[in-house]
Short mmCIF file of C-alpha atoms in Angstrom, two decimals:
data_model
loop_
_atom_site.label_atom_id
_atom_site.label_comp_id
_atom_site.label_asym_id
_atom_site.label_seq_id
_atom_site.Cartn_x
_atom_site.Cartn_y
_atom_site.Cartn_z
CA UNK A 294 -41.66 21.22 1.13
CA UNK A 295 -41.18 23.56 3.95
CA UNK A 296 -40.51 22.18 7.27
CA UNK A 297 -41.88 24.66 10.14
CA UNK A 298 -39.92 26.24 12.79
CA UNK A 299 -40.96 23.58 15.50
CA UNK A 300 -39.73 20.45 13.11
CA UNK A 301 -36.38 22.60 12.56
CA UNK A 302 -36.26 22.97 16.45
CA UNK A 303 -36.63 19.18 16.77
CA UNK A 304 -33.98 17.94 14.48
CA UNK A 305 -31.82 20.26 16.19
CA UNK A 306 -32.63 19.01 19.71
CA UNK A 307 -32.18 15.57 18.38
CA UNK A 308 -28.77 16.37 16.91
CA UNK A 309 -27.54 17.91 19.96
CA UNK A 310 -28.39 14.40 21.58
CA UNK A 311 -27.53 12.00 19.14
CA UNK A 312 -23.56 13.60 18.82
CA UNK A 313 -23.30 13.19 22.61
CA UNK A 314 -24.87 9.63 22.15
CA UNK A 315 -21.56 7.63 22.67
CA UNK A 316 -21.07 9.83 26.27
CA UNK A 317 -23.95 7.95 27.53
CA UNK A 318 -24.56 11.18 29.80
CA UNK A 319 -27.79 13.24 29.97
CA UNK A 320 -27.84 16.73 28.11
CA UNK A 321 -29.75 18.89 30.27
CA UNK A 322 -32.49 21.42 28.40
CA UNK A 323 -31.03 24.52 28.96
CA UNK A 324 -27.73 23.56 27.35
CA UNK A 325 -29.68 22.17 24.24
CA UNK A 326 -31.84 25.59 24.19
CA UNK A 327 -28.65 27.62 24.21
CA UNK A 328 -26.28 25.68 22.03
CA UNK A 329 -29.25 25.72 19.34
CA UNK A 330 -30.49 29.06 20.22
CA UNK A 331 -34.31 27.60 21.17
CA UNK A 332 -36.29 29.16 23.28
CA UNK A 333 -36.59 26.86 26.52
CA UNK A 334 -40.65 27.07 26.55
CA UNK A 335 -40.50 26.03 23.27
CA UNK A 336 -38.32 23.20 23.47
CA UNK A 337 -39.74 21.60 26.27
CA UNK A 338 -42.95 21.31 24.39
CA UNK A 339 -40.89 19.79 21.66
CA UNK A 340 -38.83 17.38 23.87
CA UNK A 341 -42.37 16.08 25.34
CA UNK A 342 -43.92 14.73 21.70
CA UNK A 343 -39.65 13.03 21.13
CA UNK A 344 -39.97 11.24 24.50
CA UNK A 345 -43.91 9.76 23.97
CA UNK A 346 -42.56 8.94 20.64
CA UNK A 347 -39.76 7.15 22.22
CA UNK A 348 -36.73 9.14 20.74
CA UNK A 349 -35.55 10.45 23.78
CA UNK A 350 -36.08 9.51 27.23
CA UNK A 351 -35.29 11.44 30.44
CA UNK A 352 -33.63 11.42 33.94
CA UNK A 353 -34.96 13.50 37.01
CA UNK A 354 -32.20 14.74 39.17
CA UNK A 355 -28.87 16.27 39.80
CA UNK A 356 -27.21 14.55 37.14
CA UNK A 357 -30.17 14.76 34.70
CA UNK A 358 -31.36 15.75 31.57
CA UNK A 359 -32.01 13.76 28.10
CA UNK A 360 -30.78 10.72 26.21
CA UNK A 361 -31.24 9.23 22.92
CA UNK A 362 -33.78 6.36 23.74
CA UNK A 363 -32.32 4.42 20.54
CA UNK A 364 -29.71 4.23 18.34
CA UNK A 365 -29.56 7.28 16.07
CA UNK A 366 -29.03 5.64 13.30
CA UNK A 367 -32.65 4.33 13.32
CA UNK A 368 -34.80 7.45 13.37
CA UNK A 369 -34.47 9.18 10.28
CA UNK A 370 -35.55 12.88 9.49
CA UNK A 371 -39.26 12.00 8.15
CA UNK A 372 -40.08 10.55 11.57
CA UNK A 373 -39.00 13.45 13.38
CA UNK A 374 -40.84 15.78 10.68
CA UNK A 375 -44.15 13.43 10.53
CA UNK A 376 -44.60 13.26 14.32
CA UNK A 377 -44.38 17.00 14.85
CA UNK A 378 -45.58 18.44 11.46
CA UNK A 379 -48.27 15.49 10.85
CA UNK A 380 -47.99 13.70 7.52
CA UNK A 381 -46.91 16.01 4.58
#
């Protein structure tokens, strides 16, 4: 199985996220784009299908950026691949 470049892009994003979980602070977009080398267009197109799938959810403002909407622990790498790949 060959997971495309946008799935790749999304586990990355998530990643990112989930190992700044315990913060409890937003990441904002450009710093996931650069630390995982995505292009920004790109990854907000991704970071729209994670937040109406309920992965991530997102703060407007100054101070913000994107969250893990649950634990990490509970979305596993088929759910991430399934909702942006369709079923495989």
């Amino acid at each position: 199985m060959k997971i495309s470049s946008k799935g790749d892009y999304a586990l990355r994003a998530l990643l990112t996220l989930a190992l700044r979980n315990e913060d409890k602070k937003p990441v904002r977009l450009p710093e996931i784009a650069q630390q995982n080398q995505i292009p920004i267009k790109f990854l907000e197109q991704i970071m729209i299908q994670l937040k109406g799938a309920g992965f991530v959810t997102s703060r407007r403002g100054r101070h913000g950026g994107y969250l893990m909407a649950r634990p990490p622990s509970e979305i596993t790498m088929g759910d991430v691949i399934r909702l942006i790949d369709g079923s495989v």
